[in-house]
Structure formats: C-alpha cells, structure tokens
Short mmCIF file of N, CA and C in Angstrom, two decimals:
data_model
loop_
_atom_site.label_atom_id
_atom_site.label_comp_id
_atom_site.label_asym_id
_atom_site.label_seq_id
_atom_site.Cartn_x
_atom_site.Cartn_y
_atom_site.Cartn_z
N MET I 840 -1.93 27.54 41.16
CA MET I 840 -0.66 28.09 40.96
C MET I 840 0.24 28.33 42.10
N THR I 841 1.26 28.06 42.01
CA THR I 841 2.38 28.12 43.24
C THR I 841 2.74 29.37 43.35
N ARG I 842 3.30 29.90 44.65
CA ARG I 842 3.49 31.43 44.92
C ARG I 842 4.77 31.61 43.96
N LYS I 843 5.65 30.68 43.62
CA LYS I 843 6.81 30.94 42.62
C LYS I 843 6.34 31.04 41.10
N GLU I 844 5.43 30.14 40.93
CA GLU I 844 4.93 30.43 39.54
C GLU I 844 4.19 31.87 39.59
N LEU I 845 3.38 32.08 40.58
CA LEU I 845 2.69 33.22 40.81
C LEU I 845 3.74 34.54 40.25
N ALA I 846 4.71 34.48 41.27
CA ALA I 846 5.94 35.52 41.11
C ALA I 846 6.49 35.38 39.69
N ALA I 847 6.64 34.53 39.21
CA ALA I 847 7.23 34.52 37.97
C ALA I 847 6.39 35.27 36.96
N ALA I 848 5.10 34.81 36.91
CA ALA I 848 4.22 35.64 35.96
C ALA I 848 4.08 37.10 36.16
N ILE I 849 4.19 37.31 37.67
CA ILE I 849 3.95 38.87 37.83
C ILE I 849 5.16 39.53 37.38
N LEU I 850 6.30 39.01 37.56
CA LEU I 850 7.61 39.61 37.00
C LEU I 850 7.59 39.65 35.62
N GLN I 851 7.20 38.63 34.68
CA GLN I 851 7.25 38.66 33.09
C GLN I 851 6.02 39.92 32.74
N GLU I 852 4.85 40.01 33.32
CA GLU I 852 4.10 41.02 33.11
C GLU I 852 4.62 42.37 33.46
N ARG I 853 5.19 42.60 34.64
CA ARG I 853 5.85 43.88 35.29
C ARG I 853 6.94 44.28 34.23
N SER I 854 7.66 43.58 33.84
CA SER I 854 8.74 43.74 33.04
C SER I 854 8.33 44.20 31.63
N GLU I 855 7.12 43.72 31.12
CA GLU I 855 6.80 44.06 29.77
C GLU I 855 6.06 45.42 30.00
N MET I 856 5.07 45.71 31.02
CA MET I 856 4.49 46.97 31.05
C MET I 856 5.60 47.90 31.65
N PHE I 857 6.64 47.57 32.35
CA PHE I 857 7.56 48.89 32.58
C PHE I 857 8.07 48.96 31.48
N ALA I 858 8.60 48.10 30.44
CA ALA I 858 9.35 48.39 29.31
C ALA I 858 8.38 49.41 28.31
N LYS I 859 7.16 49.15 28.05
CA LYS I 859 6.24 50.02 27.59
C LYS I 859 6.21 51.23 28.15
N SER I 860 6.03 51.37 29.42
CA SER I 860 5.72 52.90 29.96
C SER I 860 7.18 53.61 29.86
N ALA I 861 8.13 52.97 29.94
CA ALA I 861 9.47 53.64 29.95
C ALA I 861 9.56 54.28 28.48
N ARG I 862 9.36 53.44 27.46
CA ARG I 862 9.29 54.15 26.04
C ARG I 862 8.35 55.26 25.92
N ARG I 863 7.31 55.49 26.57
CA ARG I 863 6.29 56.28 26.31
C ARG I 863 6.31 57.78 27.22
N GLU I 864 7.01 57.34 28.72
CA GLU I 864 6.99 58.16 29.62
C GLU I 864 8.19 58.61 30.23
N ARG I 865 8.44 59.91 30.86
CA ARG I 865 9.74 60.09 31.63
C ARG I 865 9.58 59.18 32.88
N ASN I 866 8.45 59.36 33.38
CA ASN I 866 8.11 58.67 34.79
C ASN I 866 7.48 57.17 34.53
N PRO I 867 8.32 56.37 34.25
CA PRO I 867 7.79 55.06 33.85
C PRO I 867 6.99 54.15 35.30
N LEU I 868 6.27 53.27 35.20
CA LEU I 868 5.43 52.78 36.28
C LEU I 868 6.49 52.02 37.14
N PRO I 869 6.03 52.00 38.46
CA PRO I 869 6.99 51.35 39.49
C PRO I 869 7.18 50.01 39.19
N TYR I 870 8.38 49.50 39.35
CA TYR I 870 8.64 47.98 38.99
C TYR I 870 8.12 47.16 40.00
N TYR I 871 8.20 47.58 41.15
CA TYR I 871 7.79 46.54 42.28
C TYR I 871 6.60 47.10 43.03
N LEU I 872 5.81 45.99 43.68
CA LEU I 872 4.60 46.24 44.36
C LEU I 872 4.66 47.12 45.49
N LEU I 873 5.61 46.93 46.20
CA LEU I 873 5.72 47.35 47.60
C LEU I 873 6.67 48.44 47.62
N ASN I 874 6.53 49.62 48.71
CA ASN I 874 7.80 50.32 48.65
C ASN I 874 8.63 50.00 49.88
N LEU I 875 9.78 49.67 49.72
CA LEU I 875 10.66 49.29 50.76
C LEU I 875 11.24 50.29 51.65
N SER I 876 11.19 51.69 51.16
CA SER I 876 11.62 52.62 51.78
C SER I 876 10.91 52.93 53.34
N HIS I 877 9.46 52.51 53.32
CA HIS I 877 8.67 52.50 54.41
C HIS I 877 9.45 52.04 55.42
N PRO I 878 9.46 52.54 56.78
CA PRO I 878 10.33 51.97 57.92
C PRO I 878 9.36 50.46 58.20
N ALA I 879 8.25 50.75 58.45
CA ALA I 879 7.98 49.33 58.84
C ALA I 879 7.76 48.19 57.58
N MET I 880 7.68 48.69 56.31
CA MET I 880 7.79 47.55 55.37
C MET I 880 9.22 46.95 55.28
N HIS I 881 10.30 47.91 55.63
CA HIS I 881 11.68 47.71 55.63
C HIS I 881 12.03 46.92 56.58
N LEU I 882 11.40 46.95 57.83
CA LEU I 882 11.68 46.09 58.71
C LEU I 882 11.27 44.50 58.49
N LEU I 883 9.95 44.69 57.91
CA LEU I 883 9.54 43.11 57.46
C LEU I 883 10.38 42.63 56.41
N TYR I 884 10.82 43.47 55.64
CA TYR I 884 11.64 42.83 54.60
C TYR I 884 13.12 42.34 54.98
N GLN I 885 13.52 43.00 55.91
CA GLN I 885 15.01 42.54 56.62
C GLN I 885 14.79 41.45 57.41
N ASN I 886 13.52 41.28 58.00
CA ASN I 886 13.38 40.15 58.74
C ASN I 886 13.03 38.67 58.01
N TRP I 887 12.43 39.41 56.88
CA TRP I 887 12.14 38.04 55.71
C TRP I 887 13.69 37.47 55.06
N ARG I 888 14.27 38.55 54.80
CA ARG I 888 15.55 38.08 54.24
C ARG I 888 16.62 37.26 55.19
N LEU I 889 16.48 37.79 56.48
CA LEU I 889 17.20 36.87 57.48
C LEU I 889 16.63 35.55 57.64
N GLU I 890 15.25 35.31 57.43
CA GLU I 890 14.66 34.03 57.71
C GLU I 890 14.80 33.25 56.56
N LYS I 891 15.07 33.97 55.08
CA LYS I 891 14.75 33.18 53.83
C LYS I 891 16.41 32.84 53.63
N LYS I 892 17.27 33.50 53.83
CA LYS I 892 18.81 33.42 53.41
C LYS I 892 19.69 33.43 54.73
N GLY I 893 19.38 33.48 55.68
CA GLY I 893 20.20 33.60 56.99
C GLY I 893 21.14 34.79 57.33
N GLN I 894 20.99 35.69 56.26
CA GLN I 894 21.84 36.91 56.51
C GLN I 894 20.76 37.83 55.50
N ALA I 895 21.29 39.16 55.65
CA ALA I 895 20.39 40.16 55.08
C ALA I 895 21.46 41.09 54.24
N ARG I 896 22.67 40.75 54.03
CA ARG I 896 23.91 41.52 53.36
C ARG I 896 23.39 41.56 51.80
N PHE I 897 23.18 40.58 51.09
CA PHE I 897 22.98 40.42 49.85
C PHE I 897 21.41 40.52 49.31
N PRO I 898 21.06 41.29 48.36
CA PRO I 898 19.83 41.45 47.99
C PRO I 898 19.23 39.92 47.30
N PRO I 899 18.02 39.90 47.54
CA PRO I 899 17.28 38.81 46.84
C PRO I 899 17.13 38.87 45.19
N SER I 900 17.21 37.93 44.45
CA SER I 900 16.74 37.85 43.18
C SER I 900 15.36 38.95 42.74
N ASP I 901 15.14 39.10 41.68
CA ASP I 901 13.76 39.68 41.57
C ASP I 901 12.73 38.73 41.92
N LEU I 902 12.99 37.65 41.67
CA LEU I 902 11.94 36.53 41.83
C LEU I 902 11.74 36.30 43.20
N GLU I 903 12.86 36.28 43.99
CA GLU I 903 12.59 36.26 45.44
C GLU I 903 11.98 37.41 46.39
N ARG I 904 12.08 38.40 45.80
CA ARG I 904 11.74 39.71 46.17
C ARG I 904 10.24 39.88 45.75
N THR I 905 9.75 39.34 44.73
CA THR I 905 8.42 39.23 44.39
C THR I 905 7.54 38.26 45.18
N GLU I 906 8.28 37.37 45.66
CA GLU I 906 7.80 36.11 46.55
C GLU I 906 7.45 36.66 47.86
N PHE I 907 8.53 37.71 48.22
CA PHE I 907 8.13 38.31 49.42
C PHE I 907 7.28 39.36 49.40
N GLU I 908 7.04 40.15 48.15
CA GLU I 908 5.85 40.87 48.29
C GLU I 908 4.50 40.10 48.28
N LEU I 909 4.57 39.02 47.82
CA LEU I 909 3.19 37.91 47.86
C LEU I 909 2.85 37.43 49.15
N GLU I 910 4.06 37.39 49.93
CA GLU I 910 3.71 36.98 51.26
C GLU I 910 3.03 38.12 52.14
N MET I 911 3.13 39.35 51.52
CA MET I 911 2.65 40.37 52.52
C MET I 911 1.32 40.74 51.96
N LEU I 912 0.70 39.96 50.82
CA LEU I 912 -0.98 40.17 50.54
C LEU I 912 -1.75 39.51 51.02
N SER I 913 -3.01 39.69 51.18
CA SER I 913 -4.17 38.72 51.76
C SER I 913 -4.36 37.67 50.84
N ALA I 914 -5.14 36.73 51.46
CA ALA I 914 -5.54 35.65 50.66
C ALA I 914 -6.60 36.09 49.42
N SER I 915 -7.07 37.08 49.86
CA SER I 915 -8.08 37.52 48.72
C SER I 915 -7.25 38.07 47.64
N ALA I 916 -6.05 39.05 48.00
CA ALA I 916 -5.45 39.58 46.75
C ALA I 916 -4.54 38.77 46.14
N LEU I 917 -4.35 37.64 46.73
CA LEU I 917 -3.48 36.59 46.00
C LEU I 917 -4.53 35.69 45.08
N LYS I 918 -5.74 35.52 45.73
CA LYS I 918 -6.62 34.84 44.54
C LYS I 918 -7.07 35.76 43.34
N THR I 919 -7.25 36.94 43.71
CA THR I 919 -7.32 38.17 42.71
C THR I 919 -6.31 37.83 41.55
N LEU I 920 -4.94 38.07 42.10
CA LEU I 920 -3.78 37.96 41.23
C LEU I 920 -3.73 36.72 40.51
N GLU I 921 -4.16 35.49 41.10
CA GLU I 921 -4.06 34.08 40.35
C GLU I 921 -5.21 34.01 39.22
N GLN I 922 -6.35 34.63 39.53
CA GLN I 922 -7.42 34.70 38.55
C GLN I 922 -6.94 35.80 37.21
N HIS I 923 -6.31 36.86 37.55
CA HIS I 923 -5.79 37.45 36.39
C HIS I 923 -5.11 36.76 35.74
N PHE I 924 -3.95 36.15 36.07
CA PHE I 924 -3.11 35.42 35.45
C PHE I 924 -3.61 34.29 35.03
N ASN I 925 -4.53 33.36 35.27
CA ASN I 925 -5.01 32.36 34.71
C ASN I 925 -5.95 32.56 33.38
N GLN I 926 -6.66 33.96 33.70
CA GLN I 926 -7.34 34.30 32.42
C GLN I 926 -6.48 34.90 31.29
N LYS I 927 -5.25 35.46 31.71
CA LYS I 927 -4.35 35.89 30.76
C LYS I 927 -3.81 34.63 30.02
N ALA I 928 -3.54 33.40 30.90
CA ALA I 928 -2.81 32.16 30.17
C ALA I 928 -3.96 31.89 29.21
N GLN I 929 -5.29 31.80 29.56
CA GLN I 929 -6.25 31.14 28.76
C GLN I 929 -6.39 31.83 27.32
N LYS I 930 -6.19 33.19 27.32
CA LYS I 930 -6.38 34.05 26.21
C LYS I 930 -5.18 33.59 25.34
N LYS I 931 -4.08 33.54 25.92
CA LYS I 931 -2.99 33.14 25.15
C LYS I 931 -2.91 31.90 24.29
N SER I 932 -3.39 30.95 24.95
CA SER I 932 -3.44 29.56 24.21
C SER I 932 -4.53 29.36 23.45
N PRO I 933 -4.35 28.65 22.44
CA PRO I 933 -5.27 28.47 21.42
C PRO I 933 -6.49 27.66 21.98
N SER I 934 -7.91 27.94 21.62
CA SER I 934 -8.97 27.22 22.25
C SER I 934 -9.02 25.99 21.32
N ARG I 935 -9.50 24.95 22.18
CA ARG I 935 -9.80 23.65 21.65
C ARG I 935 -11.09 23.82 21.16
N LEU I 936 -11.30 22.96 19.78
CA LEU I 936 -12.73 22.69 19.03
C LEU I 936 -13.05 21.51 19.92
N ALA I 937 -14.32 21.45 20.34
CA ALA I 937 -14.91 20.23 20.58
C ALA I 937 -14.98 19.17 19.21
N PRO I 938 -14.82 17.81 19.66
CA PRO I 938 -14.89 17.01 18.43
C PRO I 938 -16.21 16.66 17.81
#
C-alpha cells in the first residue's frame, strides 16, 4: 500500500467516523491525527509545505495533509495502519470459495 493509498483510506475512515460522532455528540472526534497548533509540529508542517509546494501560503488538500501526518509516524505505526486497512478491505470484499 502506497502512502497516497494509505492516506486516502485514512481520510475515508476518518470522514465516516467524524460524521457519526458529529451526529451523536456535541464534541465530535478530531478530524486530523496531529495538532498543528503545537509550535514544534507547526514548524515541521511549514517546512514540509515549503518542500512540497515551494510555498506555504495556501493550505494543502486533505489528502496532502494526511500524507504529511503519515510522514511524521514511525515505520511501526505505518505498518499497524496498513494492517488495519488491509484487514478492513478483506472484510468488505466477498470471500472466494475454493473450487
């Protein structure tokens, strides 16, 4: 699974979870994984935007933001996320019967 595919899967799941929690609660689940208000995280994010786009005036898309968040995670965390979404995909696809 590529980072872009993983980011898209995370966005899809996050959107579904956010919509469900928003209907049930006053304080819905946070939409993003990272808090960019933290000074150190904000600096990393600004530097990433400059490297990615050559400027930091315009915000990235949700997919690009999620790709940034994935870059901040360890290899172990990425592997765990990939396993989560692979298992989720296997549950959704119909099982094949052996001939």
